Short mmCIF file of N, CA and C in Angstrom, two decimals:
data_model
loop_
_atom_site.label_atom_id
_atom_site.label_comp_id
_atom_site.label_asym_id
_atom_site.label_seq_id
_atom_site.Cartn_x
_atom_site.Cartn_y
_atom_site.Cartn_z
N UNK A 1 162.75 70.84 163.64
CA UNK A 1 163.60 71.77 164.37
C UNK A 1 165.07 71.39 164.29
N UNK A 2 165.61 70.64 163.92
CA UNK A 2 166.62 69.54 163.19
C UNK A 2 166.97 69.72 162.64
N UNK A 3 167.70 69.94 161.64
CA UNK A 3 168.25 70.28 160.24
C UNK A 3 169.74 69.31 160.41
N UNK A 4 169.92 68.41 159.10
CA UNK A 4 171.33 67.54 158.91
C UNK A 4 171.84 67.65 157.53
N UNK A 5 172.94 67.97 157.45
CA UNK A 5 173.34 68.46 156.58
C UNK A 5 174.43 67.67 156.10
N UNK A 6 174.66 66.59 154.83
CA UNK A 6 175.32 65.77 154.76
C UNK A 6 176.40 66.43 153.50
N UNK A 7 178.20 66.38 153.78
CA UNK A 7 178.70 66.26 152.75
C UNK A 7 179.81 65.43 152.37
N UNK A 8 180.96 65.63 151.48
CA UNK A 8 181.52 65.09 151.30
C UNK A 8 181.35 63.97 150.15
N UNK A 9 180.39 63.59 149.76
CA UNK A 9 180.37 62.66 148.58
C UNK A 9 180.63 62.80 147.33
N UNK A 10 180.66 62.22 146.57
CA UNK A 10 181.50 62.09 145.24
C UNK A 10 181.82 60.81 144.64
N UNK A 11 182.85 61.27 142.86
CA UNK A 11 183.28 60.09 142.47
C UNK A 11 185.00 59.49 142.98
N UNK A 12 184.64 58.38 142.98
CA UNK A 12 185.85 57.79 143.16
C UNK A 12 185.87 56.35 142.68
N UNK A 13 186.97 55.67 142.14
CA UNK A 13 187.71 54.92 141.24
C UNK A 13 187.59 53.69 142.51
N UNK A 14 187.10 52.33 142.28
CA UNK A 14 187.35 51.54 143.17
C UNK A 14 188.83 51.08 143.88
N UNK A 15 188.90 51.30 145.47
CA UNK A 15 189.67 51.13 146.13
C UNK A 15 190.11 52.33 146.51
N UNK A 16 189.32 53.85 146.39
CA UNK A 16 189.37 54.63 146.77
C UNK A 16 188.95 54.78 148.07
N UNK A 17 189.10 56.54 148.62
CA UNK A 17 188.40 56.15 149.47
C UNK A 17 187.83 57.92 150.13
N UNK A 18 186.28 57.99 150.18
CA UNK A 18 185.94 59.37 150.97
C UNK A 18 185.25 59.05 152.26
N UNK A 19 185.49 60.67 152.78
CA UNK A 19 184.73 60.74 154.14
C UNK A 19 183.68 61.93 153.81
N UNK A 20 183.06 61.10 154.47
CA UNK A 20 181.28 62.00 154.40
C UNK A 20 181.00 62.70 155.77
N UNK A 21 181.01 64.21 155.91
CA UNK A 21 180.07 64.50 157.04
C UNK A 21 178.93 64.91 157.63
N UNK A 22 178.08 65.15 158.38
CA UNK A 22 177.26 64.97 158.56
C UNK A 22 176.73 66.09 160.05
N UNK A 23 176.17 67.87 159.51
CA UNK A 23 176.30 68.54 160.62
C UNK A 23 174.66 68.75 161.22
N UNK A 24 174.58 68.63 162.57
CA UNK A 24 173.36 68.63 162.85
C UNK A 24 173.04 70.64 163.50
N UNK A 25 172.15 70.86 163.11
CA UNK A 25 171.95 72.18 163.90
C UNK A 25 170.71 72.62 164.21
N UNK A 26 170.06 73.51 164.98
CA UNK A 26 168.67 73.42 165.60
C UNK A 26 168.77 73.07 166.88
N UNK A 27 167.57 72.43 167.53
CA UNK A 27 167.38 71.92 168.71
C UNK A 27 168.50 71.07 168.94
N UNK A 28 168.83 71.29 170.47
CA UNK A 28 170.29 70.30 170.84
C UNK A 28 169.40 69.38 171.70
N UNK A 29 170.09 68.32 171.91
CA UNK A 29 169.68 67.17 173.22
C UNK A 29 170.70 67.12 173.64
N UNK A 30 170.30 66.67 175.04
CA UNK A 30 171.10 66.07 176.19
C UNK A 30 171.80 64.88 175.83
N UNK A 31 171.26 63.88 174.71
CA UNK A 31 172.52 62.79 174.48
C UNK A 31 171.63 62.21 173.45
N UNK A 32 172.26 61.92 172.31
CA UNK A 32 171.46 61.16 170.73
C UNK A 32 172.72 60.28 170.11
N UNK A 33 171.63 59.57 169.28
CA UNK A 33 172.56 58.44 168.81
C UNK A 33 172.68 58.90 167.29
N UNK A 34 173.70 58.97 166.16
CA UNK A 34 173.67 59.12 164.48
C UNK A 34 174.10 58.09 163.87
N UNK A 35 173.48 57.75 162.96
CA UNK A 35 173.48 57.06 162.34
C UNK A 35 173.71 56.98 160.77
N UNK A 36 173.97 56.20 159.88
CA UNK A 36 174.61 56.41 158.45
C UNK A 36 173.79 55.45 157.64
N UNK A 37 172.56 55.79 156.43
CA UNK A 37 172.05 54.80 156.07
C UNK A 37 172.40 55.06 154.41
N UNK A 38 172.59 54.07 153.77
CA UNK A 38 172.40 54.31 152.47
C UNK A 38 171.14 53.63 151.23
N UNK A 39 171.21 54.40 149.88
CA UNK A 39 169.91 53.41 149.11
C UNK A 39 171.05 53.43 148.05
N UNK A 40 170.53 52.67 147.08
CA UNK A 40 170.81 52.06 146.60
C UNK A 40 169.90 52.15 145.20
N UNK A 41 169.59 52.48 143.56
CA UNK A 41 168.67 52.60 143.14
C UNK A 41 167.95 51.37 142.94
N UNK A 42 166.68 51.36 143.24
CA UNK A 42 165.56 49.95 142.85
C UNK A 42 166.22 49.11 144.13
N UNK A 43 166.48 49.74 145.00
CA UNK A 43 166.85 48.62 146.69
C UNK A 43 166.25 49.67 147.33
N UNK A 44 166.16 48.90 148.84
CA UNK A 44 165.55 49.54 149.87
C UNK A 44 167.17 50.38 150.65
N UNK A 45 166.37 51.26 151.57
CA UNK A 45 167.67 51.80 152.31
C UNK A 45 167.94 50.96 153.35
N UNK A 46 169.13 50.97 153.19
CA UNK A 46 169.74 50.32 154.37
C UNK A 46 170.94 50.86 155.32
N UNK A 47 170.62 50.19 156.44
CA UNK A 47 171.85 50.38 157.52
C UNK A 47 173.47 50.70 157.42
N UNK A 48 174.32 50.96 157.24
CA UNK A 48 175.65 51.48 157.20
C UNK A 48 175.92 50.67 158.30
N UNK A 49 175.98 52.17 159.56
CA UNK A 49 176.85 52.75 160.45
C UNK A 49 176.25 53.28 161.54
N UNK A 50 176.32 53.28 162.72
CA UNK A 50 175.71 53.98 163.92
C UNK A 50 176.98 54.15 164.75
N UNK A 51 176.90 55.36 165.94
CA UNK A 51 177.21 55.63 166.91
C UNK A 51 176.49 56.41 168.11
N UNK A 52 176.56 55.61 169.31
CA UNK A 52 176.00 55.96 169.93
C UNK A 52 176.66 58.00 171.05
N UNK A 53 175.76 58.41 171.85
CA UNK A 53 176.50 59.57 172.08
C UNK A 53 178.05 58.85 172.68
N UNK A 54 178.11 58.58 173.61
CA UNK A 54 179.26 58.32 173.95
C UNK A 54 180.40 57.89 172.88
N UNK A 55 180.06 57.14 171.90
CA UNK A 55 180.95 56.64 171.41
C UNK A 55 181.18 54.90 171.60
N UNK A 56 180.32 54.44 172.67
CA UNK A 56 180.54 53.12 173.46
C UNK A 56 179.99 52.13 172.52
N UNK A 57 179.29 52.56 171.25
CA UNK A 57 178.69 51.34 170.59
C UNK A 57 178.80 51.51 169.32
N UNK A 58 179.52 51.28 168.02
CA UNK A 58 179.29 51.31 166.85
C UNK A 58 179.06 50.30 166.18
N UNK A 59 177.59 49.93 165.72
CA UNK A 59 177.57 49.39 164.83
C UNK A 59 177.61 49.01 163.32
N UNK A 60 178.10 48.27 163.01
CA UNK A 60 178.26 48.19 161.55
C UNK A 60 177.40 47.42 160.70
N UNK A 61 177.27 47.64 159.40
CA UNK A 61 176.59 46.47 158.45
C UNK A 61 177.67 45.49 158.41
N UNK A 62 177.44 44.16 158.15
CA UNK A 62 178.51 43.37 157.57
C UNK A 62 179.31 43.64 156.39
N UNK A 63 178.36 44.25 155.76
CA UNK A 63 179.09 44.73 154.45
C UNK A 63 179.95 45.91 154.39
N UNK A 64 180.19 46.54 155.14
CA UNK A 64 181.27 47.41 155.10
C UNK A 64 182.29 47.75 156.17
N UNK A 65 181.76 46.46 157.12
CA UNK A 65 182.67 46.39 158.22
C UNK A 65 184.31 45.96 157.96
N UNK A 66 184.86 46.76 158.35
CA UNK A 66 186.16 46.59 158.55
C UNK A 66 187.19 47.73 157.38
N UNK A 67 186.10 48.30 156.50
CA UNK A 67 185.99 49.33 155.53
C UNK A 67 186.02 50.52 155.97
N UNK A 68 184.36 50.33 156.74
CA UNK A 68 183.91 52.09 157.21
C UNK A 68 184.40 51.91 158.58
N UNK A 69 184.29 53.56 158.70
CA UNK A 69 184.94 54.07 160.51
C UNK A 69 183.72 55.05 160.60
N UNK A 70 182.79 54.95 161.60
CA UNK A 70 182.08 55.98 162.00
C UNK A 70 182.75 56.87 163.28
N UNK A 71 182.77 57.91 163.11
CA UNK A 71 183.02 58.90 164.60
C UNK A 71 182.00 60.15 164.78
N UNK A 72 182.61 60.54 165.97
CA UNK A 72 181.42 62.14 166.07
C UNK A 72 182.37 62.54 166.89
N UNK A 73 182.11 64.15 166.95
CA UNK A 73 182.47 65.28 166.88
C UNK A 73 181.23 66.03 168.23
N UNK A 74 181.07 65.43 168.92
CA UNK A 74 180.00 66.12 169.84
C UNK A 74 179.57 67.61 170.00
N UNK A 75 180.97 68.27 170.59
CA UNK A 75 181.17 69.93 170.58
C UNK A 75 180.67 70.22 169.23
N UNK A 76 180.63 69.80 168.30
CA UNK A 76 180.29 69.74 166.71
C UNK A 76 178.94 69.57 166.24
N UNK A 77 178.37 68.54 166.94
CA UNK A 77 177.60 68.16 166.67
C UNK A 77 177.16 67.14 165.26
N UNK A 78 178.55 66.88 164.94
CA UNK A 78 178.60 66.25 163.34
C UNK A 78 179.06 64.37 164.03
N UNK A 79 178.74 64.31 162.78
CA UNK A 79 179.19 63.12 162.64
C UNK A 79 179.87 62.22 161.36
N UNK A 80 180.79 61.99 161.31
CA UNK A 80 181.86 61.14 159.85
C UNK A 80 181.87 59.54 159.86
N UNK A 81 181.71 59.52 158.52
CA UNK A 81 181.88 58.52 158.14
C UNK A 81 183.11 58.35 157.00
N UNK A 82 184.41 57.48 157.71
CA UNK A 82 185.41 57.20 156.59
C UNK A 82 185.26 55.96 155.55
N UNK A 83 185.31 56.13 154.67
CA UNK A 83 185.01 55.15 153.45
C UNK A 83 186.35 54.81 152.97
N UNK A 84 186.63 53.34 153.33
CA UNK A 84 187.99 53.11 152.59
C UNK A 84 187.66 51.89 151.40
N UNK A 85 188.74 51.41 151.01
CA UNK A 85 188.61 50.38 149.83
C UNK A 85 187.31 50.36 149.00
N UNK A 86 186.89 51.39 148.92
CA UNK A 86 185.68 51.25 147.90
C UNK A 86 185.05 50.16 146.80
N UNK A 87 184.09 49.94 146.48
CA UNK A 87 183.38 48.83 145.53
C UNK A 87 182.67 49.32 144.90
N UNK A 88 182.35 49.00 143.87
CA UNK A 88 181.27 50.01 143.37
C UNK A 88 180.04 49.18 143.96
N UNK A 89 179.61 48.37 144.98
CA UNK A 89 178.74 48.03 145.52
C UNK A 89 178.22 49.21 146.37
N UNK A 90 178.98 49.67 146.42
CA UNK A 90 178.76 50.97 147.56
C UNK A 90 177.76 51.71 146.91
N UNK A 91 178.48 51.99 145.55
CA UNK A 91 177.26 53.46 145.36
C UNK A 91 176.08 53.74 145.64
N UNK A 92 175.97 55.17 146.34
CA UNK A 92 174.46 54.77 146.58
C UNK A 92 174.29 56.35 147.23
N UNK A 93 172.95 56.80 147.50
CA UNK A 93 172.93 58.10 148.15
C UNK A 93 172.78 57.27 149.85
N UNK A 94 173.65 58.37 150.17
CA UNK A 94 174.10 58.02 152.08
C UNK A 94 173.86 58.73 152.28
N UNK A 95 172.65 59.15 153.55
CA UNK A 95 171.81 59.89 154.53
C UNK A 95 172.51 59.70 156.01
N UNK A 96 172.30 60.59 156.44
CA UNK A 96 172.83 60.34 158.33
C UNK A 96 171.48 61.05 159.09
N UNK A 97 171.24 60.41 159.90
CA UNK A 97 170.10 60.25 160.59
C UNK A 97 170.71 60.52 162.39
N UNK A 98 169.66 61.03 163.13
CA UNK A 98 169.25 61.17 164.15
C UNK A 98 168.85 60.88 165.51
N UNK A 99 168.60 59.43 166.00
CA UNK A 99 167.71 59.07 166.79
C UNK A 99 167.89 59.80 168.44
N UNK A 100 166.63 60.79 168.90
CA UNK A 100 166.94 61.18 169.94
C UNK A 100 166.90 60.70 171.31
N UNK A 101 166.14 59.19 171.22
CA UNK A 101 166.33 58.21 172.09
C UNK A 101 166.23 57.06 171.16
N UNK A 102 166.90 55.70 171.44
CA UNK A 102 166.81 54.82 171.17
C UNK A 102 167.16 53.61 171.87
N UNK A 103 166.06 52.16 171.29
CA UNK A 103 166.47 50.92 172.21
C UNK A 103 167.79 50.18 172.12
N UNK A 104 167.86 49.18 172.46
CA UNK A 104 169.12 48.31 172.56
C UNK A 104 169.82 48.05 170.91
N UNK A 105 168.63 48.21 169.54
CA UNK A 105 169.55 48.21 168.33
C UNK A 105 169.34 49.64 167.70
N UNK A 106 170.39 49.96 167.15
CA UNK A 106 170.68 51.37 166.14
C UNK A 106 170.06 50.76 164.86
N UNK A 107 169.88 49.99 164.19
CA UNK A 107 169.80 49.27 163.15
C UNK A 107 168.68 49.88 162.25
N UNK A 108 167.55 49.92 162.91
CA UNK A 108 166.19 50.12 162.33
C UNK A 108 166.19 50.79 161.81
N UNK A 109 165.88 51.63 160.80
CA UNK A 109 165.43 53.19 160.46
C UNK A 109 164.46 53.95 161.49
N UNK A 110 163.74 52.87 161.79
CA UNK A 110 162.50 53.20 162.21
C UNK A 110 163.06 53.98 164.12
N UNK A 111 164.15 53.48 164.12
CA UNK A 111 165.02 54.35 165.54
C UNK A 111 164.94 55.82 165.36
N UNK A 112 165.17 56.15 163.91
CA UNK A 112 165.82 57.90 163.88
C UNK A 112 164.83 59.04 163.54
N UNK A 113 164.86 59.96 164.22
CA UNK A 113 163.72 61.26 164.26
C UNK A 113 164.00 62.09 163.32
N UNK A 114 165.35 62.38 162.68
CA UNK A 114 165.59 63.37 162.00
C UNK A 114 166.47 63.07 160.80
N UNK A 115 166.47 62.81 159.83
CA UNK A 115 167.29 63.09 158.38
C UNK A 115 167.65 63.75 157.50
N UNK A 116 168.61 63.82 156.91
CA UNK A 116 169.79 64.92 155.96
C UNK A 116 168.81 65.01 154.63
N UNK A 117 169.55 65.35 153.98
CA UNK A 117 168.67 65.31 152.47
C UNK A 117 169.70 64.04 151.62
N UNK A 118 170.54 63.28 152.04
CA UNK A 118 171.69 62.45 151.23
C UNK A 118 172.61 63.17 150.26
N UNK A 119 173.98 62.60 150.13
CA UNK A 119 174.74 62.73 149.61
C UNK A 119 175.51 61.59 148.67
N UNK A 120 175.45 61.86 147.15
CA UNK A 120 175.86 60.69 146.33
C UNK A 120 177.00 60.43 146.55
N UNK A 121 177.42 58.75 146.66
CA UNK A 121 178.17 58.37 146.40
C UNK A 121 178.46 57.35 145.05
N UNK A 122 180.01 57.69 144.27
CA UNK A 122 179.41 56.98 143.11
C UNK A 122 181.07 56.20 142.82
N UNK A 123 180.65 54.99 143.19
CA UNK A 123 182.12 54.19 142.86
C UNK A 123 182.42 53.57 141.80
N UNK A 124 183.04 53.93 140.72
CA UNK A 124 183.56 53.03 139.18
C UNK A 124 184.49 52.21 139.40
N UNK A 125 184.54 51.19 138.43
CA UNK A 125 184.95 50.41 138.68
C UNK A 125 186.23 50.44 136.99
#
């Protein structure tokens, strides 16, 4: 009943930099957490980026902390992710995810109810 709709991705030249968004529509909740995961080909997916509804908790991967900026857009229902200084470590398809309740970590996958279809990202070097 969910639907996430991820855009913004593309190529870019290392030390570039895009923002990806991420619109949710369907069933609304009273308060959810989104989240930003990416894969990687022949790797597992992994963690990015989270924000909680308020805004009071973002977590980051180590690896792109101090890089990425997650925000949301509530009235919106979206959620962005800014991508600065790019690597081509990055590339990878980035999904934004859902969780309509969750515990004390955003981290898991296993937190989020609902996912986008991903959007490539592809960094040269």
């Amino acid at each position: 009943q969910v639907q996430l709709v991820e855009s913004g991705g593309g190529l870019v030249q290392a030390g570039g930099s895009l923002r990806l968004s991420c619109a949710a529509s369907g069933r609304t909740f009273s308060s959810y957490a989104m989240g930003w995961f990416r894969q990687a080909p022949g790797k597992e997916r992994e963690f990015v980026a989270a924000i909680t509804w308020s805004g009071s908790s973002t977590p980051y991967s180590d690896s792109v902390k101090g890089r990425f900026t997650i925000s949301r857009a509530n009235a919106k229902n979206t959620v962005y992710l800014q991508m600065n200084n790019l690597k081509p470590e990055d590339t990878a398809v980035y999904y934004c995810a859902v969780a309509k309740t969750y515990s004390g970590s955003l981290r898991p996958s296993a937190r989020y109810d609902y996912w986008g279809q991903g959007t490539q990202v592809t960094v040269s070097s």
